[in-house]
Each structure stands twice: as structure tokens, then as C-alpha cells.
Short mmCIF file of C-alpha atoms in Angstrom, two decimals:
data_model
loop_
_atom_site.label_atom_id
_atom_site.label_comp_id
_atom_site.label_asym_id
_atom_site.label_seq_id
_atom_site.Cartn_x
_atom_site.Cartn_y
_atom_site.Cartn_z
CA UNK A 213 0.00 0.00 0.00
CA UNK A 214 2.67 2.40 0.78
CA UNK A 215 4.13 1.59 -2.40
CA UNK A 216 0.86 2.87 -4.61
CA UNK A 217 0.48 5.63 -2.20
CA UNK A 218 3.51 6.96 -3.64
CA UNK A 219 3.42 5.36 -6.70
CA UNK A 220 -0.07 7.95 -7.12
CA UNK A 221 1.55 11.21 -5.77
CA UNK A 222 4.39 10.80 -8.39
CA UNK A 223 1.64 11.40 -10.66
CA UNK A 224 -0.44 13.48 -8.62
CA UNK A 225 2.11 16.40 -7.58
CA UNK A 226 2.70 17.80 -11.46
CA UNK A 227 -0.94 18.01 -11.77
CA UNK A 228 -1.18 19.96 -8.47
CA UNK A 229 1.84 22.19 -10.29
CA UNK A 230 -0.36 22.62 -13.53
CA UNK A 231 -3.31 23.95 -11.44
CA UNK A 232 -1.34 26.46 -9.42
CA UNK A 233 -0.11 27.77 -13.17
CA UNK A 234 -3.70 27.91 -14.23
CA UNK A 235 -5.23 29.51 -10.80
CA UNK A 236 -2.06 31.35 -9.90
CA UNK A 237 -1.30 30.07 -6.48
CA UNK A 238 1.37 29.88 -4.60
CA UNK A 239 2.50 28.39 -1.37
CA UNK A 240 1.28 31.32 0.64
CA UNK A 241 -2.12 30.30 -0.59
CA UNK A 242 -1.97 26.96 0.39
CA UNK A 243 -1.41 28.47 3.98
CA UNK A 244 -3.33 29.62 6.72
CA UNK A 245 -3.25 33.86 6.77
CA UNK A 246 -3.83 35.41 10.08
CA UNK A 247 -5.60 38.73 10.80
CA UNK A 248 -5.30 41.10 13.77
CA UNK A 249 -8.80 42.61 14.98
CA UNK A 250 -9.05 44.95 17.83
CA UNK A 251 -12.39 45.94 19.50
CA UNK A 252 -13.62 47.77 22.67
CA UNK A 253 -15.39 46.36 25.51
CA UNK A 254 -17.00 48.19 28.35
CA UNK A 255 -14.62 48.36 31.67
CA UNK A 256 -16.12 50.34 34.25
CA UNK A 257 -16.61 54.25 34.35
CA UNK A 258 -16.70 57.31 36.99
CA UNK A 259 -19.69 59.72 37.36
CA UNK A 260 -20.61 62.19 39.93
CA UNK A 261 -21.43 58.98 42.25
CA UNK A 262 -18.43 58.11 42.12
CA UNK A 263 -16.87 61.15 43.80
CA UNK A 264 -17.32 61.35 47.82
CA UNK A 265 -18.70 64.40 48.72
CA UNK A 266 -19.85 65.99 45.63
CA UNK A 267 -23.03 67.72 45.28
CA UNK A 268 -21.99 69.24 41.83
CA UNK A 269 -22.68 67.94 38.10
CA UNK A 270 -19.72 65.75 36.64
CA UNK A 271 -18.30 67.93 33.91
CA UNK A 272 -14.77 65.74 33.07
CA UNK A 273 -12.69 67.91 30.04
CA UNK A 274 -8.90 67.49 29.98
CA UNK A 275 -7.45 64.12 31.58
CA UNK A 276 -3.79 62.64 32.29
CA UNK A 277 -2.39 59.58 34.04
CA UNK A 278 0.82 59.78 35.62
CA UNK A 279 2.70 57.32 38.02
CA UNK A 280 -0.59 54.93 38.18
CA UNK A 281 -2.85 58.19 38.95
CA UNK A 282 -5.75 59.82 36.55
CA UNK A 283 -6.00 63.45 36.98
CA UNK A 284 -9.72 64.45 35.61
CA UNK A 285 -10.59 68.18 35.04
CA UNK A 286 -14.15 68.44 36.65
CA UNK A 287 -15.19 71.60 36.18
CA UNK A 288 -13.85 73.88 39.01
CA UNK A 289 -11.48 71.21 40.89
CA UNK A 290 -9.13 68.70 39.95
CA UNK A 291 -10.06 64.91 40.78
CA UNK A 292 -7.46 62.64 41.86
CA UNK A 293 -8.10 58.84 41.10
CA UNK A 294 -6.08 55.64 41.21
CA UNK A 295 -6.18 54.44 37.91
CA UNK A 296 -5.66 50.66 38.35
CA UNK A 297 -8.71 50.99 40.89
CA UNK A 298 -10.57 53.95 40.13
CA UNK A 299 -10.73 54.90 43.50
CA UNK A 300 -10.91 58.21 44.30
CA UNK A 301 -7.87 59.54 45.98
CA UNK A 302 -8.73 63.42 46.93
CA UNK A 303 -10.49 67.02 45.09
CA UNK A 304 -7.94 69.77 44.87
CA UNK A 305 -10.14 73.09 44.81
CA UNK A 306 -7.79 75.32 45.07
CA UNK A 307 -4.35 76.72 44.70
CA UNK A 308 -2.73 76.90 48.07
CA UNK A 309 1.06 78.53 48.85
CA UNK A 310 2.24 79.93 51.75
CA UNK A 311 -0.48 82.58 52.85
CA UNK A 312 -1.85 82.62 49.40
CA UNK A 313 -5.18 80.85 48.46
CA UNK A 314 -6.55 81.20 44.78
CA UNK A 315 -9.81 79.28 44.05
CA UNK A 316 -9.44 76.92 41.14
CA UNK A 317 -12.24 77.73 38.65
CA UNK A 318 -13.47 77.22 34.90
CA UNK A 319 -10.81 74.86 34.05
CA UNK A 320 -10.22 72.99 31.43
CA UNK A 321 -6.78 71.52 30.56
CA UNK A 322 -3.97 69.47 32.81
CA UNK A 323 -1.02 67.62 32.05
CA UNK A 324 1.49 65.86 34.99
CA UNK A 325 5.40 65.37 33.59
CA UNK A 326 8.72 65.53 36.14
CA UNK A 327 6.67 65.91 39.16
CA UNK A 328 4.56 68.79 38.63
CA UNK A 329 0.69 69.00 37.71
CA UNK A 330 -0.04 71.64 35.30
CA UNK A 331 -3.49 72.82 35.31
CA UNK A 332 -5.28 75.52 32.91
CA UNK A 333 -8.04 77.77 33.16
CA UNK A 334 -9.76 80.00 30.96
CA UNK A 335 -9.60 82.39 33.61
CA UNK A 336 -6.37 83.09 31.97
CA UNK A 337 -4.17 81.28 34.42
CA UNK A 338 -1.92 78.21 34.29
CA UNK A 339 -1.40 76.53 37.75
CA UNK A 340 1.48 74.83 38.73
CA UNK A 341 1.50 72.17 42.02
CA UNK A 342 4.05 69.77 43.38
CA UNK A 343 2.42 66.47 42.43
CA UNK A 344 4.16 64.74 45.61
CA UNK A 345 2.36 67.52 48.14
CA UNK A 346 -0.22 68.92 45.68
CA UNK A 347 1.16 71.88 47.19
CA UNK A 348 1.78 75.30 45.09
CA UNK A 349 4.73 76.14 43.26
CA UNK A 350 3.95 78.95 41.02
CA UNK A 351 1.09 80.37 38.71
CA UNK A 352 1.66 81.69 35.51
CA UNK A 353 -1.04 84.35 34.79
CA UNK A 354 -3.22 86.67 36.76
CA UNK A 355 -6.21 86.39 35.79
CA UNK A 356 -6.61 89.42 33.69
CA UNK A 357 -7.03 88.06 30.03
CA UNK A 358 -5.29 91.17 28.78
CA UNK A 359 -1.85 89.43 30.35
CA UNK A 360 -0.07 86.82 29.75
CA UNK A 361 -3.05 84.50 28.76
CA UNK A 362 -5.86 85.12 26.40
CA UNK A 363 -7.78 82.27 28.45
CA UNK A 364 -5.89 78.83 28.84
CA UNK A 365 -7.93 75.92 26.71
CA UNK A 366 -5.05 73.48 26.72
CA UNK A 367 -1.62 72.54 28.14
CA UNK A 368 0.82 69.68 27.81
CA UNK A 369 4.64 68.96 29.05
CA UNK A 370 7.17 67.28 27.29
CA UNK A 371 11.47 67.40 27.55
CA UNK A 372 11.81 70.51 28.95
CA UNK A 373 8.56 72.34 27.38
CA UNK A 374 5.91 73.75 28.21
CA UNK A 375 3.33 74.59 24.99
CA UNK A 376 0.07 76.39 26.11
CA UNK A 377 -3.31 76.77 23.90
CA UNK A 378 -4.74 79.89 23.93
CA UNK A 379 -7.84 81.14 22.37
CA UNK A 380 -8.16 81.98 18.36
CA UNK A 381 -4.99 80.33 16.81
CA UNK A 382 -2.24 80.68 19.39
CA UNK A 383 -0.03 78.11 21.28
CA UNK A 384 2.80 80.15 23.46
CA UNK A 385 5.95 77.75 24.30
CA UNK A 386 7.56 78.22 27.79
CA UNK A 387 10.40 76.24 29.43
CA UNK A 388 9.84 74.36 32.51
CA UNK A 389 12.77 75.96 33.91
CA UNK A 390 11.69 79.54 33.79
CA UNK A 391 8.72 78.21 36.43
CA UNK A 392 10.39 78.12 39.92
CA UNK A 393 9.34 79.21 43.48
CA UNK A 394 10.00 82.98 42.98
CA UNK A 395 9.01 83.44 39.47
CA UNK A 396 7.06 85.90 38.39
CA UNK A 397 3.64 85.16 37.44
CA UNK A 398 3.90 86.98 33.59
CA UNK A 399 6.53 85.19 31.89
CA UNK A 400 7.55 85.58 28.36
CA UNK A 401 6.80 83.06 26.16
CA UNK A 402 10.35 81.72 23.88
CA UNK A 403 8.69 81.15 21.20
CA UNK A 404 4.66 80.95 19.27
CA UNK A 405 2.77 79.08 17.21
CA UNK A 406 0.34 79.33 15.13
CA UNK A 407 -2.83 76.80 14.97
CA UNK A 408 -4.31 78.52 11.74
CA UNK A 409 -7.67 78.12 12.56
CA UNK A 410 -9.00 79.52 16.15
CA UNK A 411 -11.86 78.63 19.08
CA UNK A 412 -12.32 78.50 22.61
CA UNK A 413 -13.04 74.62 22.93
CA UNK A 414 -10.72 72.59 24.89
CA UNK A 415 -7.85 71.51 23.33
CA UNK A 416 -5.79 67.95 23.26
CA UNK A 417 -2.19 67.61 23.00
CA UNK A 418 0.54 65.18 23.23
CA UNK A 419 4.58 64.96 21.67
CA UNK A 420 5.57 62.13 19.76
CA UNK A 421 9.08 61.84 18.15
CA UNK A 422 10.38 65.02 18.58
CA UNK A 423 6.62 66.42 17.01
CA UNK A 424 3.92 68.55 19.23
CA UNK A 425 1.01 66.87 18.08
CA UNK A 426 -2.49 69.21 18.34
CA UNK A 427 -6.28 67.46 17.72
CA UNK A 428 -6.86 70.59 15.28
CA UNK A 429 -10.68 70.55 15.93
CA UNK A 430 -11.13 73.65 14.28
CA UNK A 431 -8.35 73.22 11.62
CA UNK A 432 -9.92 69.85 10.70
CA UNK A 433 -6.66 68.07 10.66
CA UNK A 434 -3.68 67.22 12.95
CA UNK A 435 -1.29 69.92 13.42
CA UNK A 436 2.43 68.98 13.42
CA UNK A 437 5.06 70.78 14.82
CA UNK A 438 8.51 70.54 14.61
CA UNK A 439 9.92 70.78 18.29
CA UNK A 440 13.80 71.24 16.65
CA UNK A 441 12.56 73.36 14.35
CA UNK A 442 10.58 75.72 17.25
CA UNK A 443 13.97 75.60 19.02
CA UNK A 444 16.17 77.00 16.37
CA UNK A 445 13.08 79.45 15.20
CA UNK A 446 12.02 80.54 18.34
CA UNK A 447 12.87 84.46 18.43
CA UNK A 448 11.36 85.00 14.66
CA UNK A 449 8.08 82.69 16.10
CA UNK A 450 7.87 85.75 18.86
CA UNK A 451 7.34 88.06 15.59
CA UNK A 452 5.79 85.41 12.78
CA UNK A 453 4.14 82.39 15.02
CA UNK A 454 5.19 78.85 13.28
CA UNK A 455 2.58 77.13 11.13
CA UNK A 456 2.16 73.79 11.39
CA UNK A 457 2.55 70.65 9.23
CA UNK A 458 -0.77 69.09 8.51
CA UNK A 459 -3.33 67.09 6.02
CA UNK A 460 -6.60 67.95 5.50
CA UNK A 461 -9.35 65.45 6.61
CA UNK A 462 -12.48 67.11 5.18
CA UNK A 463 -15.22 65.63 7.05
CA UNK A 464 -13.02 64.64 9.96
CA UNK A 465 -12.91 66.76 13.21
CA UNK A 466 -10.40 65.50 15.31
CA UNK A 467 -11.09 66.47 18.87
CA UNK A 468 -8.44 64.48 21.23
CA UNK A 469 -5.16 62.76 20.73
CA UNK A 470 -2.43 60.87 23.50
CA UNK A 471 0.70 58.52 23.05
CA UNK A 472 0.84 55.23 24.56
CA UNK A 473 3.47 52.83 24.01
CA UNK A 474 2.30 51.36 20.97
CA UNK A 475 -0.64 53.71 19.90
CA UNK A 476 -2.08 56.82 18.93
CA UNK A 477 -5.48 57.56 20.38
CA UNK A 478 -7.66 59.68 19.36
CA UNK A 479 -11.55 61.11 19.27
CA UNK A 480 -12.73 62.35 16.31
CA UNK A 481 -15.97 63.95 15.21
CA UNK A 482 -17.77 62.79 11.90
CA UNK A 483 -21.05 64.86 11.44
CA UNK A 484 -22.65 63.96 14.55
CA UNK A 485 -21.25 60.82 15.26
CA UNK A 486 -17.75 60.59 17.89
CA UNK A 487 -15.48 57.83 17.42
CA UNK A 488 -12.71 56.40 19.14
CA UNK A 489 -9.96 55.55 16.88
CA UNK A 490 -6.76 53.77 17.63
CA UNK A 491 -4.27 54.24 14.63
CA UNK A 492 -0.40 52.55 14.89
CA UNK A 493 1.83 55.00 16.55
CA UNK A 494 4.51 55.22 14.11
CA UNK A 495 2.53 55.45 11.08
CA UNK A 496 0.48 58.10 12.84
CA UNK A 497 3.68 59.96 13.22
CA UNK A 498 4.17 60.10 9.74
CA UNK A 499 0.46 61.09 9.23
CA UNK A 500 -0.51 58.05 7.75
CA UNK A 501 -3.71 57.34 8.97
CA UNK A 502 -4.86 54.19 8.50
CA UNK A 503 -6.98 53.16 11.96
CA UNK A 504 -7.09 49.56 13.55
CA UNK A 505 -9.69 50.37 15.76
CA UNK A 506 -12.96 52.53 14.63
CA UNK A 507 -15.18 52.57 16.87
CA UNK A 508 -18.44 54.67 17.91
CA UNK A 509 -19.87 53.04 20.22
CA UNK A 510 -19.51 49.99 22.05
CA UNK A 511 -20.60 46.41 20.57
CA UNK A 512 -23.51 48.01 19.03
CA UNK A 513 -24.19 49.74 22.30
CA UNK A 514 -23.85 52.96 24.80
CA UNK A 515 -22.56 55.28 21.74
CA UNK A 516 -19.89 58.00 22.69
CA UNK A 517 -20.48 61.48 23.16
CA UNK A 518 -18.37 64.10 22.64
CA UNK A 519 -15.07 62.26 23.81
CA UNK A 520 -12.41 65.58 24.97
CA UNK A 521 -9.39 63.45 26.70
CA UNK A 522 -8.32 60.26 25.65
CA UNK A 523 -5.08 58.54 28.36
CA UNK A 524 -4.12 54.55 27.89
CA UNK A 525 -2.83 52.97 30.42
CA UNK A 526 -1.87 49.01 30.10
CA UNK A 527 -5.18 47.62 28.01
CA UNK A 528 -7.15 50.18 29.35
CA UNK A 529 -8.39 53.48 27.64
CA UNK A 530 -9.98 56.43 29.48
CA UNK A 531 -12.39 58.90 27.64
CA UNK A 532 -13.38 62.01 29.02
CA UNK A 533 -17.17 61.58 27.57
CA UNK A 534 -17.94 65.53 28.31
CA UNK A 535 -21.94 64.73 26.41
CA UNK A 536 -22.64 61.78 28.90
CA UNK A 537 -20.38 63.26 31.95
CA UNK A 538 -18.18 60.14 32.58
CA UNK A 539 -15.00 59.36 32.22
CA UNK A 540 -15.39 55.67 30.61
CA UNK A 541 -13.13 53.14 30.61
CA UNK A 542 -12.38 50.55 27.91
CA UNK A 543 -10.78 47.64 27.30
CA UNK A 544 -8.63 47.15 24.39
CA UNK A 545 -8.97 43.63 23.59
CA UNK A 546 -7.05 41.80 20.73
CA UNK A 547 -8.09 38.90 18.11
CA UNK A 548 -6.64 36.71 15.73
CA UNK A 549 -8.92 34.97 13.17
CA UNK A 550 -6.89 32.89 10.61
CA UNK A 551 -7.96 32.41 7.68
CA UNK A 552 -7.42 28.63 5.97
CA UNK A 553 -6.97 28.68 2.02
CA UNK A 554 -7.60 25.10 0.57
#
């Protein structure tokens, strides 16, 4: 028997070789092809329940995790949760040093790098605490619109820098350094930018290879800056603000956009609709968008409002949902289907 059996695929195996001619296969088609799917999955959220003590509407904007913490923007105070738990760890209402005491109020923007919390206000201040004591360092700002701020709608920290979104179409760059204990509260910027198209919505940033990195709501695209490129332009920016590198997206409003490790995540607005979109961090980079992850709502269900912060932390994603007041978090989950050609 074993002697026929090969005897028959002597004759059999040109004939298989003769078919792949006529059909053009080839051996990858013989073999099995895999293909990656990633999908949400509800996780758990936080609401105004959720908070101990608070007898105020949940109104979450800018959001930031930092050293296993998630700073929300509620509003008028900063919440403090642990974000492996969710527990909440403590409200900061205001801004507290030595015998001074300034209320925190309309605020809207805060971002946590080399152990200070940034917080910003459209009450034309940027706040600055220890994120060890919570305690103040400095503000930045007096309040008076007219000053140093024209309102603050955004703020994020990266290597040194400090970029800050105004209203209309300006970002003004500081250095972390030029924020100390005795600093004066109007500092002048090093160098502008300009984010061609203006508003007073909040505003989501992050840096990514050397790039700031703006969800140009307004703009309709993502705005790309050269950080290397502010650096060495930064006196003529103080005169002509630097325009950014960008692609249009036509019907695409993007609204929020943060790094993780592997990932670029962003909200974007299509019509009415609000997705969550996960495109490969490199790629994105290089403004290649081409998403793995498109979602607007969840399995069908419990569709996404207005989504203003987006932070990843392991295989979990946290959206500031400012339409539904929650900050909801997902699971990323991961799938692979293969695919067997006969």
C-alpha cells in the first residue's frame, strides 16, 4: 500500500503544479493567513457617584495619568483617582502657597510630567502644584485676560517644554525651567505658534518623536510641529508664530489625541457621530492614517459622546465623555482569526 500511495503522488504532484499555473497560487495560498482585529469592551466608568462628597454635576474635560494616577478636570477642581482601581484619591479646589489661596475655577486643561501638575483655566491662568504635596509652586497668569493669557484651553509637558493653547490660533511655548518658586507670574513666552484656525473649545495635545502633536478641531486636521525646528526658530516665532505641518481630513474633526506605548489615540468627530480611533503609533507619526480600531460606540451599544481626553494605560483606555459626563473606561482587547486557504 505504501508503495501505490507513492506510486499515485508521483503522478499526482505535477498536476497539483499545472493547477497552481492555471489559478495562480502559490505556497502562501496553500497556507493559513492570520488577521489582527481589535475591538472595545466596556470596563467600568466614573460619574458624579463616584466622587465622595460631591453635590456638583460631573463635567470631566482634559485628563492625564501619571505614576498609576488619573488626573480628571471636573469643572472647578481637579479629581485625583487611582487608575488601576478607580478609587478616588482626593479634590484639589484650590491653589494653596504659603499665605496665598486662589480658588481653582473654569478649568479645562492638565497635564502631569517631572513631578509637577499643570493645570489651565480660561480664567487666563496656568497653575502649577508639586504632584508629591499637591502643594503650590507657582502660577503663571493673573487672571486678567489682557496678560499673559488670552484664556488657557489646553496645556501639555514634554522634555523641557511647556506649549500652552490659547484662544483663536495661538499656542505660546515656555520652558519648565523659567517656572520656579519665585518666578514671576507673567513670563515671556520663547517662542509661538500658530494653529491657523481659532476657538475657545478645549484643546488635546501630546509629543511624539520630537513632534507637538495638536487634535486641530477647528483646523480639521492634525497639526504637526517641529519641536527642533521651534527651538532653532524661536525668536522670529515671537514676531511670525510657526505654522504647522498638517493634512486635510475634510469631514473629519479631530477632537483628542495621547501617546501610549504602541498607539495613537484619538476622538474624532464625523457629522454627529464621535469615534474612538486607535491608529499605529509610528505610522500616525508620519500622518498616515490608516486606523485599527474605529469605533463609535460599544458592541452596538452605549454610543460615545463628545469624547475631549483620551489617556491609555496598560489595556485600558480612558475617555473624558464631556456629552454623557463620565469618564469611561475601555478595554482594548485583541483577536486573531486565521484564515485557511484550501
Amino acid at each position: 500500500m505504501e508503495l501505490t500511495y507513492k506510486l499515485n503522488m508521483k503522478h499526482i504532484l505535477p498536476l497539483i503544479l499545472a493547477l497552481c499555473l492555471f489559478t495562480n497560487c502559490s505556497k502562501d495560498d496553500i497556507e493559513s493567513k492570520e488577521y489582527t482585529y481589535y475591538y472595545p469592551t466596556d470596563e467600568a466608568y466614573i460619574a458624579a457617584e463616584n466622587i465622595p462628597g460631591s453635590t456638583e454635576g460631573f463635567d470631566p474635560k482634559g485628563i492625564a495619568i501619571a505614576n498609576e494616577k488619573l488626573y480628571v478636570i471636573n469643572g472647578n477642581v481637579l479629581e485625583v483617582f487611582n487608575a488601576l482601581t478607580l478609587a478616588h484619591i482626593k479634590t484639589i479646589k484650590e491653589y494653596t502657597k504659603g499665605t496665598t489661596t486662589i480658588p481653582l475655577a473654569s478649568l479645562t486643561s492638565v497635564a502631569v510630567d517631572n513631578g509637577r501638575i499643570y493645570v489651565g483655566s480660561t480664567e487666563s491662568r496656568l497653575f502649577v502644584f508639586d504632584e508629591s504635596t499637591n502643594a503650590g509652586i507657582s502660577t503663571v497668569g493673573n487672571g486678567q485676560w489682557w496678560q499673559t493669557f488670552v484664556h488657557v484651553f489646553g496645556v501639555v509637558v514634554r522634555d523641557g517644554l511647556i506649549f500652552v493653547k490659547e484662544k483663536n490660533t495661538s499656542i505660546k511655548v515656555f520652558e519648565t525651567s523659567q517656572i520656579t518658586e519665585t518666578s514671576n507670574w507673567n513670563l515671556e513666552p520663547i517662542a509661538k505658534l500658530n494653529t491657523l484656525n481659532g476657538g475657545t473649545e478645549v484643546y488635546s495635545m501630546d509629543v511624539i518623536n520630537g513632534k507637538l502633536v495638536i487634535a486641530g478641531r477647528d483646523a480639521k486636521s492634525y497639526l504637526y510641529y517641529n519641536i527642533a525646528n521651534i527651538k532653532a526658530n524661536a525668536a522670529n516665532s515671537l514676531t511670525t508664530p510657526i505654522e504647522p505641518e498638517k493634512i486635510p481630513l475634510v469631514d473629519v474633526k479631530p477632537i483628542a489625541v495621547s501617546f501610549s506605548k504602541d498607539w495613537a489615540v484619538t476622538s474624532e468627530n464625523v457629522g454627529s457621530a464621535s469615534y474612538l480611533r486607535l491608529y499605529p503609533k509610528e505610522e500616525f507619526s508620519k500622518m498616515n492614517y490608516k486606523a485599527v480600531l474605529n469605533a463609535s460606540d460599544i458592541l452596538g451599544q452605549n454610543k460615545f459622546g463628545t469624547i475631549v481626553g483620551t489617556a491609555q494605560l496598560d489595556d485600558k483606555i480612558f475617555l473624558s465623555d464631556n456629552t454623557n459626563k463620565r469618564i469611561r473606561v475601555i478595554k482594548l482587547n485583541k483577536s486573531v482569526m486565521a484564515e485557511q486557504n484550501n
